[in-house]
Coordinates of C-alpha atoms in Angstrom, one line a residue:
X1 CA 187.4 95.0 83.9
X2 CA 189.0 91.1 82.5
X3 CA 189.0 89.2 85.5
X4 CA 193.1 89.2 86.5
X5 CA 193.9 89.5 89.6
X6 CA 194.1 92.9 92.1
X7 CA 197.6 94.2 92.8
X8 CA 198.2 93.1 96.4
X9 CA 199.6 96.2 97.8
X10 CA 200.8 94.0 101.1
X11 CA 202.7 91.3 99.0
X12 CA 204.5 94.7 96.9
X13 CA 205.2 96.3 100.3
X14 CA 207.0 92.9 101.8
X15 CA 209.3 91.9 98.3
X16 CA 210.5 96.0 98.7
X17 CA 213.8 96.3 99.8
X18 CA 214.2 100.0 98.5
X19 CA 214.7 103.1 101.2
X20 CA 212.6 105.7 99.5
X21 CA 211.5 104.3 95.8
X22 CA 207.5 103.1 96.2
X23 CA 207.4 103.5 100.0
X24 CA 204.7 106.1 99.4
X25 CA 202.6 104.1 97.3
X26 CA 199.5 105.1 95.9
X27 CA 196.6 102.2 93.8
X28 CA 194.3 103.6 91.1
X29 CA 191.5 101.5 89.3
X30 CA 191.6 103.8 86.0
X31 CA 193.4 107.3 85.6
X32 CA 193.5 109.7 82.5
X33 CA 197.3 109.3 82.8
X34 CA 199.6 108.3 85.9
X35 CA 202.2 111.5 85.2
X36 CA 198.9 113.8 85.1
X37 CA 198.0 112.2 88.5
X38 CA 202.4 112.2 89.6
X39 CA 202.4 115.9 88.9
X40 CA 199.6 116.7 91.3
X41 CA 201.0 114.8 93.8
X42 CA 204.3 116.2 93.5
X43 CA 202.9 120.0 93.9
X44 CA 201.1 118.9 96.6
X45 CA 204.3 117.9 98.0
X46 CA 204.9 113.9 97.8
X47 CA 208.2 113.0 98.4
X48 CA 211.3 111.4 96.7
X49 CA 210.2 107.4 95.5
X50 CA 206.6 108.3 95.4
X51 CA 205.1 105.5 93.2
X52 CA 201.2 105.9 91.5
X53 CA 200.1 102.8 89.7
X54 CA 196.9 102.3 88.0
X55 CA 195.0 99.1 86.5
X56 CA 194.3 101.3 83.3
X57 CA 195.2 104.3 81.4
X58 CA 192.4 106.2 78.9
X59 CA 194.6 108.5 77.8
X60 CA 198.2 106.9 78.3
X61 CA 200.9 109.1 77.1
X62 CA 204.6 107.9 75.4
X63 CA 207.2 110.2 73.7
X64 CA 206.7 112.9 71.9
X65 CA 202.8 113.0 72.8
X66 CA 202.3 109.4 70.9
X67 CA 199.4 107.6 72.5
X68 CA 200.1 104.3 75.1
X69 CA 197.7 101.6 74.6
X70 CA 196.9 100.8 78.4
X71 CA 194.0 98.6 78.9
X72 CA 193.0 96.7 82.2
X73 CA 194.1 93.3 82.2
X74 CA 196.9 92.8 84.5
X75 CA 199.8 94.9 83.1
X76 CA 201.7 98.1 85.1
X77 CA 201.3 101.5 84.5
X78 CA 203.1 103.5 86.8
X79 CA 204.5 106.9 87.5
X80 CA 207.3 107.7 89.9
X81 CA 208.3 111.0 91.6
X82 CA 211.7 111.4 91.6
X83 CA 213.8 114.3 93.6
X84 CA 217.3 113.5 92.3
X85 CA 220.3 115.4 93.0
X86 CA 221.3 117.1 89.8
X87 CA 224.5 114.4 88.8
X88 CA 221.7 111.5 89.5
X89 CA 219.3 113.6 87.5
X90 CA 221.4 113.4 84.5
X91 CA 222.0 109.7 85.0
X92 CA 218.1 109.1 84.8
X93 CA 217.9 108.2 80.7
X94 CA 220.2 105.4 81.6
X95 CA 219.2 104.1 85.2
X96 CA 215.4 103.7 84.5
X97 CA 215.5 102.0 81.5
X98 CA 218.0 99.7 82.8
X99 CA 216.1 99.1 85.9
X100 CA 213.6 97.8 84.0
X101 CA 215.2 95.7 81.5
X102 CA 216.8 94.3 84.5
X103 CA 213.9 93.3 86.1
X104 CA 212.2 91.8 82.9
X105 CA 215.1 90.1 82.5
X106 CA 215.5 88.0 85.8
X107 CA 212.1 87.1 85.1
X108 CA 213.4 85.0 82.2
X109 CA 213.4 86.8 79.3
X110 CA 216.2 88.3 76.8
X111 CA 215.2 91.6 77.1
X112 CA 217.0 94.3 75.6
X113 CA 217.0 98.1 75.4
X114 CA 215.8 99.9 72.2
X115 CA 217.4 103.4 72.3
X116 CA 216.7 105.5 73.9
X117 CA 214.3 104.1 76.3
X118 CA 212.0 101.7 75.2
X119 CA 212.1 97.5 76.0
X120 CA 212.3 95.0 73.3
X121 CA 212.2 91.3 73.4
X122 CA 213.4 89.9 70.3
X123 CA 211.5 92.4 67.3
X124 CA 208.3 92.9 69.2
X125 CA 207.9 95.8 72.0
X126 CA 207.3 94.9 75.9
X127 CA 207.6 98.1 77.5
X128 CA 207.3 102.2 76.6
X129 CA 208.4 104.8 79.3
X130 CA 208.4 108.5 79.6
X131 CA 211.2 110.7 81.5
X132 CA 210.3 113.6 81.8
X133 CA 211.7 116.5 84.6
X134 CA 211.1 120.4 85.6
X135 CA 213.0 122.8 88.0
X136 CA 210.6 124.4 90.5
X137 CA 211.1 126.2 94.3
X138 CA 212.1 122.9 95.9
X139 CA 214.3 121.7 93.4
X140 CA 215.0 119.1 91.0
X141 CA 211.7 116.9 89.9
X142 CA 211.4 113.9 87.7
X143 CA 208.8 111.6 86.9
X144 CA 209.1 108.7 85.2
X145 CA 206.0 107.2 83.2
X146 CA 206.1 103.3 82.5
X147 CA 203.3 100.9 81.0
X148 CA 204.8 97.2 81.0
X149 CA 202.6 94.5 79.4
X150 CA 202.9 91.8 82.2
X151 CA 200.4 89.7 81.7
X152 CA 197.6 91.5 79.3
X153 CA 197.8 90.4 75.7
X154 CA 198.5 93.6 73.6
X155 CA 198.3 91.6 70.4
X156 CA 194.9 91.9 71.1
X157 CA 194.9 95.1 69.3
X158 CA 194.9 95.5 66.0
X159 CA 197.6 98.1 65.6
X160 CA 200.1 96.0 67.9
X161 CA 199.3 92.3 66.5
X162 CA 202.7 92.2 65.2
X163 CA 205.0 94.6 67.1
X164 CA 204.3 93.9 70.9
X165 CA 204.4 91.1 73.2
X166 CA 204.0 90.5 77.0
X167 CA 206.0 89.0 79.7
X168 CA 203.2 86.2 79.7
X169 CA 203.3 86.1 76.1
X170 CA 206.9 85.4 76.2
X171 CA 207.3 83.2 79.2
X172 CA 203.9 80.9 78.3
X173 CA 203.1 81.7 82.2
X174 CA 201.4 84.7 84.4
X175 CA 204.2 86.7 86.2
X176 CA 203.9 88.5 89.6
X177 CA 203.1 91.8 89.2
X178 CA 204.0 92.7 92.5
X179 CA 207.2 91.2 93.0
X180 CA 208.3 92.6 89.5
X181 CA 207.0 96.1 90.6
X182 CA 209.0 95.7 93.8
X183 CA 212.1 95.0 91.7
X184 CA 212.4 97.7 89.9
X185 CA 212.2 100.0 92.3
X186 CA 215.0 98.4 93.9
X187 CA 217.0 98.3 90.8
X188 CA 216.3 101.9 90.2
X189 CA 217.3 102.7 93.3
X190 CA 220.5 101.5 92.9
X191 CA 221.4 102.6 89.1
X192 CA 220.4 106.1 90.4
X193 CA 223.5 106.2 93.2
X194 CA 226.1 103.4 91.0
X195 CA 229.2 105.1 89.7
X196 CA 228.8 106.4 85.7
X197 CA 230.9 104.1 84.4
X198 CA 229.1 101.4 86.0
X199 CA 226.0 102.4 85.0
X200 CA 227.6 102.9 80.9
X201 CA 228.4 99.6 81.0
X202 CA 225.5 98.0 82.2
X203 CA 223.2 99.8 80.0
X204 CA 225.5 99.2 76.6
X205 CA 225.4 95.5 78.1
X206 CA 221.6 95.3 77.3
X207 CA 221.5 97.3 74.4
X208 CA 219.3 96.6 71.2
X209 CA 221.4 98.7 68.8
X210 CA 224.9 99.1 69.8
X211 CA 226.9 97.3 66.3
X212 CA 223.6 97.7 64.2
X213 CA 222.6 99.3 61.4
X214 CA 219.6 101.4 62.1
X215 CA 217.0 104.5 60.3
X216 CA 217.4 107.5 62.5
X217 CA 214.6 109.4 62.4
X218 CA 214.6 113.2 62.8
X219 CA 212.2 116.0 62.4
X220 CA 215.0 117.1 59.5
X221 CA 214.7 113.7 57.7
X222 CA 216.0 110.1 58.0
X223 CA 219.1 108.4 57.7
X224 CA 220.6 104.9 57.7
X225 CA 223.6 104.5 60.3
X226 CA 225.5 102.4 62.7
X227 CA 224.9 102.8 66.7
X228 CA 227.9 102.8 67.9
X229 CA 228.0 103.9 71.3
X230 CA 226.4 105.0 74.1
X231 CA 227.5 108.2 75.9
X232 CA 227.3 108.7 79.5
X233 CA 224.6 111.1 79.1
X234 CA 222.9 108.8 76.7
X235 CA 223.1 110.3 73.8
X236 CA 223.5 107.9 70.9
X237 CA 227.0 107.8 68.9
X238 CA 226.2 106.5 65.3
X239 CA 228.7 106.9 61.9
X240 CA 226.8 107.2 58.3
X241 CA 228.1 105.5 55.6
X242 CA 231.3 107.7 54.8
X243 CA 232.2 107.9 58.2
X244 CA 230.6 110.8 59.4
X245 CA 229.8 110.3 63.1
X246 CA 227.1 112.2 64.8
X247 CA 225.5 112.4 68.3
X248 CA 222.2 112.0 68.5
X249 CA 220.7 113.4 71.5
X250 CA 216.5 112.7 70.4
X251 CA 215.3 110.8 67.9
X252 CA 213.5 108.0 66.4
X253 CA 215.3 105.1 65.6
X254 CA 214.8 101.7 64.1
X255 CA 216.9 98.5 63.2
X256 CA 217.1 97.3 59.9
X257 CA 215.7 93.9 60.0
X258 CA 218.8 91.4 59.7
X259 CA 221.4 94.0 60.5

């Protein structure tokens, strides 16, 4: 492993100012995946806020089964277990993402929020996440999969030179891994019980695409659009040239450079 420093699991414990998010907090060198290792943990019956980070993924999943580049170096990769009631369940697509980009941000970078779910500095990518949920005996669960590149270089890959960037990268300095772990749980925490409307409006607040013209790109074929809104559900509201507005619940989108 790169030399960078261990997580210190004390200094995360004392910046945590969250009731239940990362209180049950479990360290991994290396892991297949953090959600393979979340969902084990939740059957075995680890409660609400449990959080799994490991140092580095081998087979690091993002949306719709892409791979996540997730080497060691000093980056997060994370899962949390989540036991929302059903009205915070449905706030989740907005909350985590938020939480995050909030905690990017007050680190000192512009950081926005590429629909649906994704974290964008400028044109290059800083963070992927995966929300996904199930309904068993005890209820609601959720886990949500993140890989942040703190302080890693990911433009040491070929196939991210130019699209991805790092908190380091951006801020020409290492950044606390702990303390910015220990703030998102706490943001989360509280996007998860804020009113809807509050939420809406941060969210659209930090949004990548909201006025821009962008590809949408569907299993049926792409289009070219404008994002226009974000619904409270987090569905994206775009109108094609014409005027024909749609609602776009899953998809792939991209902004036109300039737009």
């Amino acid at each position: 492993m790169p030399d960078s420093p261990a997580f210190d699991t004390d200094r995360f414990a004392g910046a945590l100012q969250t009731t239940a998010l990362g209180r049950d907090f479990r360290y991994v060198l290396e892991t297949p995946s953090t959600m393979d290792l979340a969902r084990t943990a939740a059957a075995d019956g680890a409660p609400h806020g449990t959080l799994i980070l490991a140092e580095a993924q081998t087979a690091g999943r993002g949306r719709r089964g892409r791979g996540f580049f997730s080497p060691p170096g000093g980056s997060l990769y994370f899962t949390l277990i989540l036991r929302p009631s059903r009205d915070a369940y449905g706030r989740l697509p907005l909350a985590v993402p938020l939480a995050v980009c909030q905690a990017c941000a007050h680190e000192g970078v512009d950081a926005r929020i590429k629909w649906p779910n994704d974290i964008w500095v400028g044109e290059r990518k800083l963070c992927g996440m995966l929300i996904d949920g199930e309904t068993g005996p005890g209820g609601l669960t959720a886990y949500a999969g993140i890989g942040i590149n703190v302080n890693a270089d990911p433009t040491a890959a070929d196939a991210l030179r130019d699209t991805a960037t790092s908190l380091a990268r951006e801020l020409g300095r290492e950044v606390g891994r702990e303390s910015l772990l220990a703030r998102i749980c706490d943001q989360l925490e509280g996007a998860m019980d804020a009113p809807e409307a509050e939420l809406v409006d941060a969210y659209r607040a930090v949004s990548l695409v909201l006025g821009r013209l962008i590809t949408v790109e569907e299993p049926e074929g792409a289009y070219e659009a404008r994002a226009l809104e974000i619904a409270p559900d987090g569905a994206l509201v775009v109108e094609r040239e014409g005027g024909e507005r749609l609602t776009v619940l899953a998809a792939d989108v991209s902004v036109r450079p300039g737009a």
